[in-house]
C-alpha atoms as a printed R data frame, in Angstrom:
    type eleno elety resid chain resno       x        y       z
1   ATOM     1    CA   MET     A     1 198.458 -181.699  -9.245
2   ATOM     2    CA   LYS     A     2 198.688 -185.324 -10.220
3   ATOM     3    CA   THR     A     3 194.697 -185.692 -10.301
4   ATOM     4    CA   ILE     A     4 194.157 -182.723 -12.437
5   ATOM     5    CA   ILE     A     5 196.830 -184.002 -14.812
6   ATOM     6    CA   LYS     A     6 194.960 -187.412 -14.955
7   ATOM     7    CA   ALA     A     7 191.648 -185.728 -15.287
8   ATOM     8    CA   ILE     A     8 193.057 -183.644 -18.287
9   ATOM     9    CA   PHE     A     9 194.640 -186.883 -19.828
10  ATOM    10    CA   ARG     A    10 191.607 -189.008 -19.777
11  ATOM    11    CA   LYS     A    11 189.275 -186.103 -21.194
12  ATOM    12    CA   PHE     A    12 191.925 -185.785 -23.800
13  ATOM    13    CA   ILE     A    13 192.086 -189.533 -24.772
14  ATOM    14    CA   ILE     A    14 188.323 -189.860 -24.767
15  ATOM    15    CA   LEU     A    15 188.004 -186.691 -26.983
16  ATOM    16    CA   SER     A    16 190.694 -187.883 -29.243
17  ATOM    17    CA   LEU     A    17 189.123 -191.126 -29.441
18  ATOM    18    CA   LEU     A    18 185.779 -189.743 -30.360
19  ATOM    19    CA   VAL     A    19 187.586 -187.603 -33.010
20  ATOM    20    CA   SER     A    20 189.181 -190.471 -34.613
21  ATOM    21    CA   LEU     A    21 186.031 -192.563 -34.612
22  ATOM    22    CA   LEU     A    22 184.122 -189.621 -36.323
23  ATOM    23    CA   PHE     A    23 186.948 -189.179 -38.794
24  ATOM    24    CA   TRP     A    24 187.027 -192.892 -39.787
25  ATOM    25    CA   GLY     A    25 183.448 -193.159 -39.908
26  ATOM    26    CA   VAL     A    26 183.230 -190.040 -42.326
27  ATOM    27    CA   ILE     A    27 186.219 -191.540 -44.560
28  ATOM    28    CA   SER     A    28 184.451 -195.086 -44.778
29  ATOM    29    CA   PHE     A    29 181.076 -193.209 -45.916
30  ATOM    30    CA   CYS     A    30 182.750 -191.238 -48.472
31  ATOM    31    CA   VAL     A    31 184.464 -194.272 -49.972
32  ATOM    32    CA   ALA     A    32 181.301 -196.279 -49.958
33  ATOM    33    CA   TYR     A    33 179.495 -193.161 -51.653
34  ATOM    34    CA   VAL     A    34 182.454 -193.013 -54.163
35  ATOM    35    CA   ILE     A    35 182.133 -196.778 -55.038
36  ATOM    36    CA   ALA     A    36 178.498 -196.602 -55.432
37  ATOM    37    CA   TYR     A    37 178.672 -193.370 -57.707
38  ATOM    38    CA   GLU     A    38 181.245 -194.973 -59.775
39  ATOM    39    CA   ASP     A    39 179.162 -198.221 -60.168
40  ATOM    40    CA   GLU     A    40 176.296 -196.180 -60.956
41  ATOM    41    CA   ILE     A    41 178.206 -194.022 -63.771
42  ATOM    42    CA   LEU     A    42 179.498 -197.164 -65.145
43  ATOM    43    CA   MET     A    43 176.017 -198.577 -65.532
44  ATOM    44    CA   MET     A    44 174.674 -195.543 -67.276
45  ATOM    45    CA   GLU     A    45 177.670 -195.474 -69.578
46  ATOM    46    CA   HIS     A    46 176.984 -199.109 -70.711
47  ATOM    47    CA   SER     A    47 173.192 -198.652 -70.826
48  ATOM    48    CA   GLY     A    48 173.116 -195.522 -72.785
49  ATOM    49    CA   SER     A    49 170.706 -194.190 -70.145
50  ATOM    50    CA   THR     A    50 170.960 -191.187 -67.969
51  ATOM    51    CA   GLY     A    51 167.567 -191.822 -65.942
52  ATOM    52    CA   GLU     A    52 166.944 -194.150 -63.097
53  ATOM    53    CA   ASP     A    53 165.553 -197.018 -65.422
54  ATOM    54    CA   PHE     A    54 168.538 -199.175 -66.573
55  ATOM    55    CA   SER     A    55 168.200 -201.680 -68.694
56  ATOM    56    CA   GLN     A    56 168.378 -205.575 -67.195
57  ATOM    57    CA   TRP     A    57 171.855 -205.752 -68.813
58  ATOM    58    CA   ALA     A    58 172.908 -202.754 -67.371
59  ATOM    59    CA   GLU     A    59 171.556 -203.651 -63.662
60  ATOM    60    CA   ASN     A    60 173.672 -206.955 -63.882
61  ATOM    61    CA   ILE     A    61 176.973 -205.420 -65.341
62  ATOM    62    CA   THR     A    62 178.747 -205.245 -62.085
63  ATOM    63    CA   SER     A    63 178.052 -208.802 -61.260
64  ATOM    64    CA   SER     A    64 179.111 -210.206 -64.664
65  ATOM    65    CA   PRO     A    65 182.087 -212.298 -64.749
66  ATOM    66    CA   ASP     A    66 184.128 -210.158 -67.146
67  ATOM    67    CA   PHE     A    67 183.411 -207.074 -65.098
68  ATOM    68    CA   LYS     A    68 184.700 -208.931 -61.972
69  ATOM    69    CA   THR     A    69 187.735 -210.320 -63.953
70  ATOM    70    CA   THR     A    70 188.571 -207.105 -65.209
71  ATOM    71    CA   LYS     A    71 188.437 -205.277 -61.800
72  ATOM    72    CA   LEU     A    72 190.581 -208.027 -60.273
73  ATOM    73    CA   ALA     A    73 193.126 -207.749 -63.371
74  ATOM    74    CA   TYR     A    74 193.289 -203.771 -62.766
75  ATOM    75    CA   ALA     A    75 193.451 -204.400 -58.920
76  ATOM    76    CA   HIS     A    76 196.737 -206.589 -59.458
77  ATOM    77    CA   PHE     A    77 198.147 -204.353 -62.016
78  ATOM    78    CA   ALA     A    78 197.773 -201.315 -59.685
79  ATOM    79    CA   MET     A    79 199.662 -203.299 -57.080
80  ATOM    80    CA   SER     A    80 202.203 -204.199 -59.231
81  ATOM    81    CA   VAL     A    81 202.756 -200.434 -59.918
82  ATOM    82    CA   TYR     A    82 202.889 -199.542 -56.450
83  ATOM    83    CA   LEU     A    83 205.535 -202.253 -55.524
84  ATOM    84    CA   ARG     A    84 207.444 -201.207 -58.422
85  ATOM    85    CA   LYS     A    85 207.569 -197.838 -57.034
86  ATOM    86    CA   LEU     A    86 208.871 -199.296 -53.793
87  ATOM    87    CA   GLU     A    87 211.526 -201.275 -55.795
88  ATOM    88    CA   LYS     A    88 210.037 -204.689 -55.020
89  ATOM    89    CA   LEU     A    89 210.394 -205.778 -58.401
90  ATOM    90    CA   SER     A    90 209.887 -209.620 -57.625
91  ATOM    91    CA   GLN     A    91 206.751 -208.979 -55.919
92  ATOM    92    CA   ALA     A    92 205.745 -206.662 -58.577
93  ATOM    93    CA   LYS     A    93 206.177 -209.626 -61.292
94  ATOM    94    CA   LYS     A    94 204.035 -211.928 -59.118
95  ATOM    95    CA   GLU     A    95 201.382 -209.410 -59.132
96  ATOM    96    CA   LEU     A    96 201.489 -208.731 -62.997
97  ATOM    97    CA   GLN     A    97 201.406 -212.423 -63.635
98  ATOM    98    CA   THR     A    98 198.175 -212.808 -61.455
99  ATOM    99    CA   ALA     A    99 196.651 -209.896 -63.395
100 ATOM   100    CA   LEU     A   100 197.477 -211.663 -66.689
101 ATOM   101    CA   LYS     A   101 195.467 -214.854 -65.245
102 ATOM   102    CA   TYR     A   102 192.330 -212.624 -65.331
103 ATOM   103    CA   ALA     A   103 193.252 -210.697 -68.699
104 ATOM   104    CA   ASP     A   104 195.431 -212.785 -70.687
105 ATOM   105    CA   ILE     A   105 194.283 -211.165 -73.915
106 ATOM   106    CA   SER     A   106 195.779 -207.739 -72.754
107 ATOM   107    CA   PRO     A   107 198.740 -206.654 -74.802
108 ATOM   108    CA   PHE     A   108 199.184 -203.934 -72.210
109 ATOM   109    CA   LEU     A   109 199.609 -206.092 -69.261
110 ATOM   110    CA   HIS     A   110 202.115 -208.283 -71.439
111 ATOM   111    CA   ILE     A   111 204.060 -205.294 -72.379
112 ATOM   112    CA   GLN     A   112 204.239 -204.250 -68.663
113 ATOM   113    CA   LEU     A   113 205.606 -207.786 -67.662
114 ATOM   114    CA   ALA     A   114 208.138 -207.731 -70.585
115 ATOM   115    CA   ASP     A   115 209.417 -204.409 -69.456
116 ATOM   116    CA   LEU     A   116 209.651 -205.508 -65.835
117 ATOM   117    CA   ASN     A   117 211.308 -208.561 -66.763
118 ATOM   118    CA   ILE     A   118 214.063 -206.589 -68.746
119 ATOM   119    CA   GLU     A   119 214.467 -204.576 -65.371
120 ATOM   120    CA   LEU     A   120 214.716 -207.888 -63.660
121 ATOM   121    CA   GLN     A   121 217.252 -209.062 -66.221
122 ATOM   122    CA   ASP     A   122 215.153 -211.756 -67.249
123 ATOM   123    CA   ILE     A   123 215.756 -211.374 -71.045
124 ATOM   124    CA   ARG     A   124 214.106 -214.551 -72.332
125 ATOM   125    CA   GLY     A   125 210.830 -213.934 -70.225
126 ATOM   126    CA   ALA     A   126 210.677 -210.306 -71.612
127 ATOM   127    CA   GLU     A   127 211.048 -211.683 -75.283
128 ATOM   128    CA   ASN     A   128 208.202 -214.139 -74.587
129 ATOM   129    CA   GLU     A   129 205.971 -211.546 -73.118
130 ATOM   130    CA   CYS     A   130 206.563 -209.188 -76.168
131 ATOM   131    CA   ASN     A   131 205.816 -212.097 -78.363
132 ATOM   132    CA   LYS     A   132 202.533 -212.844 -76.784
133 ATOM   133    CA   ALA     A   133 201.809 -208.931 -76.895
134 ATOM   134    CA   GLN     A   134 202.723 -208.912 -80.587
135 ATOM   135    CA   LYS     A   135 200.276 -211.797 -81.401
136 ATOM   136    CA   LEU     A   136 197.565 -209.902 -79.677
137 ATOM   137    CA   ASP     A   137 198.352 -206.659 -81.171
138 ATOM   138    CA   ASP     A   138 201.019 -206.400 -84.072
139 ATOM   139    CA   LYS     A   139 200.539 -202.616 -84.456
140 ATOM   140    CA   ASN     A   140 201.759 -201.533 -80.818
141 ATOM   141    CA   PRO     A   141 204.712 -199.578 -81.069
142 ATOM   142    CA   ASP     A   142 205.863 -200.397 -77.463
143 ATOM   143    CA   VAL     A   143 206.226 -204.150 -78.684
144 ATOM   144    CA   TYR     A   144 208.619 -203.135 -81.214
145 ATOM   145    CA   PHE     A   145 210.442 -200.965 -78.925
146 ATOM   146    CA   LEU     A   146 210.924 -203.470 -76.153
147 ATOM   147    CA   LEU     A   147 212.108 -206.168 -78.733
148 ATOM   148    CA   GLY     A   148 214.523 -203.444 -79.708
149 ATOM   149    CA   ARG     A   149 215.859 -202.948 -76.241
150 ATOM   150    CA   ILE     A   150 216.268 -206.815 -76.129
151 ATOM   151    CA   ASN     A   151 218.140 -206.932 -79.217
152 ATOM   152    CA   LEU     A   152 220.301 -204.280 -77.982
153 ATOM   153    CA   ILE     A   153 221.073 -206.312 -74.644
154 ATOM   154    CA   ARG     A   154 221.790 -209.148 -76.863
155 ATOM   155    CA   ASP     A   155 224.005 -207.268 -78.952
156 ATOM   156    CA   LYS     A   156 222.099 -207.628 -82.254
157 ATOM   157    CA   LYS     A   157 222.216 -204.003 -83.319
158 ATOM   158    CA   GLU     A   158 220.795 -204.605 -86.659
159 ATOM   159    CA   ASP     A   159 217.525 -206.584 -85.305
160 ATOM   160    CA   ALA     A   160 217.358 -203.638 -82.698
161 ATOM   161    CA   LYS     A   161 217.426 -201.074 -85.637
162 ATOM   162    CA   ARG     A   162 214.621 -202.789 -87.488
163 ATOM   163    CA   ASN     A   163 212.381 -203.048 -84.347
164 ATOM   164    CA   PHE     A   164 213.076 -199.245 -83.321
165 ATOM   165    CA   GLU     A   165 212.303 -198.436 -86.817
166 ATOM   166    CA   LYS     A   166 209.265 -200.223 -86.808
167 ATOM   167    CA   ALA     A   167 208.145 -198.622 -83.416
168 ATOM   168    CA   VAL     A   168 208.809 -195.220 -85.057
169 ATOM   169    CA   GLU     A   169 206.863 -196.241 -88.529
170 ATOM   170    CA   LEU     A   170 203.710 -197.090 -86.280
171 ATOM   171    CA   GLU     A   171 204.250 -193.998 -84.115
172 ATOM   172    CA   PRO     A   172 206.194 -191.249 -85.573
173 ATOM   173    CA   ASP     A   173 206.518 -189.426 -82.347
174 ATOM   174    CA   TYR     A   174 208.011 -192.124 -80.547
175 ATOM   175    CA   LEU     A   175 210.873 -190.389 -78.854
176 ATOM   176    CA   ASN     A   176 212.719 -193.195 -77.098
177 ATOM   177    CA   ALA     A   177 212.851 -195.255 -80.222
178 ATOM   178    CA   GLN     A   178 214.292 -192.291 -82.196
179 ATOM   179    CA   ILE     A   179 217.020 -191.819 -79.464
180 ATOM   180    CA   ASN     A   180 217.889 -195.531 -79.712
181 ATOM   181    CA   LEU     A   181 218.271 -195.272 -83.641
182 ATOM   182    CA   ALA     A   182 220.261 -192.092 -83.301
183 ATOM   183    CA   ASP     A   183 222.510 -194.033 -80.677
184 ATOM   184    CA   ILE     A   184 222.748 -196.994 -83.055
185 ATOM   185    CA   ALA     A   185 223.584 -194.768 -85.953
186 ATOM   186    CA   PHE     A   186 226.100 -192.651 -83.862
187 ATOM   187    CA   LYS     A   187 227.870 -195.802 -82.627
188 ATOM   188    CA   ALA     A   188 228.271 -197.025 -86.130
189 ATOM   189    CA   ASN     A   189 229.873 -193.719 -87.484
190 ATOM   190    CA   ASP     A   190 226.762 -192.992 -89.491
191 ATOM   191    CA   TYR     A   191 226.392 -189.341 -88.253
192 ATOM   192    CA   LYS     A   192 224.151 -188.294 -90.921
193 ATOM   193    CA   SER     A   193 221.432 -190.957 -89.970
194 ATOM   194    CA   ALA     A   194 222.126 -190.141 -86.093
195 ATOM   195    CA   ILE     A   195 221.663 -186.226 -87.002
196 ATOM   196    CA   ASN     A   196 218.345 -187.108 -88.826
């Protein structure tokens, strides 16, 4: 009886090993195919071509320094989002800082780091990142919203109000800024403004 069980067990292990090798082989092939397909689409978008003959510029786009640094910045940003979901905030901050080494001209990344700094209670760091983002894009409502949050933390209600108003001016449907404005007005017993 034991030999039968051993034989069945051996066949089961060999079968499961073959199935797993086949599974991972198919997965790696699919991933390679998707990456190659995305690179081809990217080259077509940048060359304006839909056929096989890409311009010299389009053929070299994936090897250009700008493309590589953008990919690295995005990879570190994606890792920071993942780590933030896992509530590993200090590691997420390091990933965002690394992303900014590759894309320091991105107001979006500065805003993300400012928001994370607020969560980490690094208010000075958050304000520095907001100021950098504001220099890069002074029409971004998220910058003013975060500056408003920073002002509220520092108990500077008038400055907070001014920043939230600027966020709403730039984006009239900015709900979180409107909620904060209503809250400030309500706490100041300005019920008419709060209702508006």
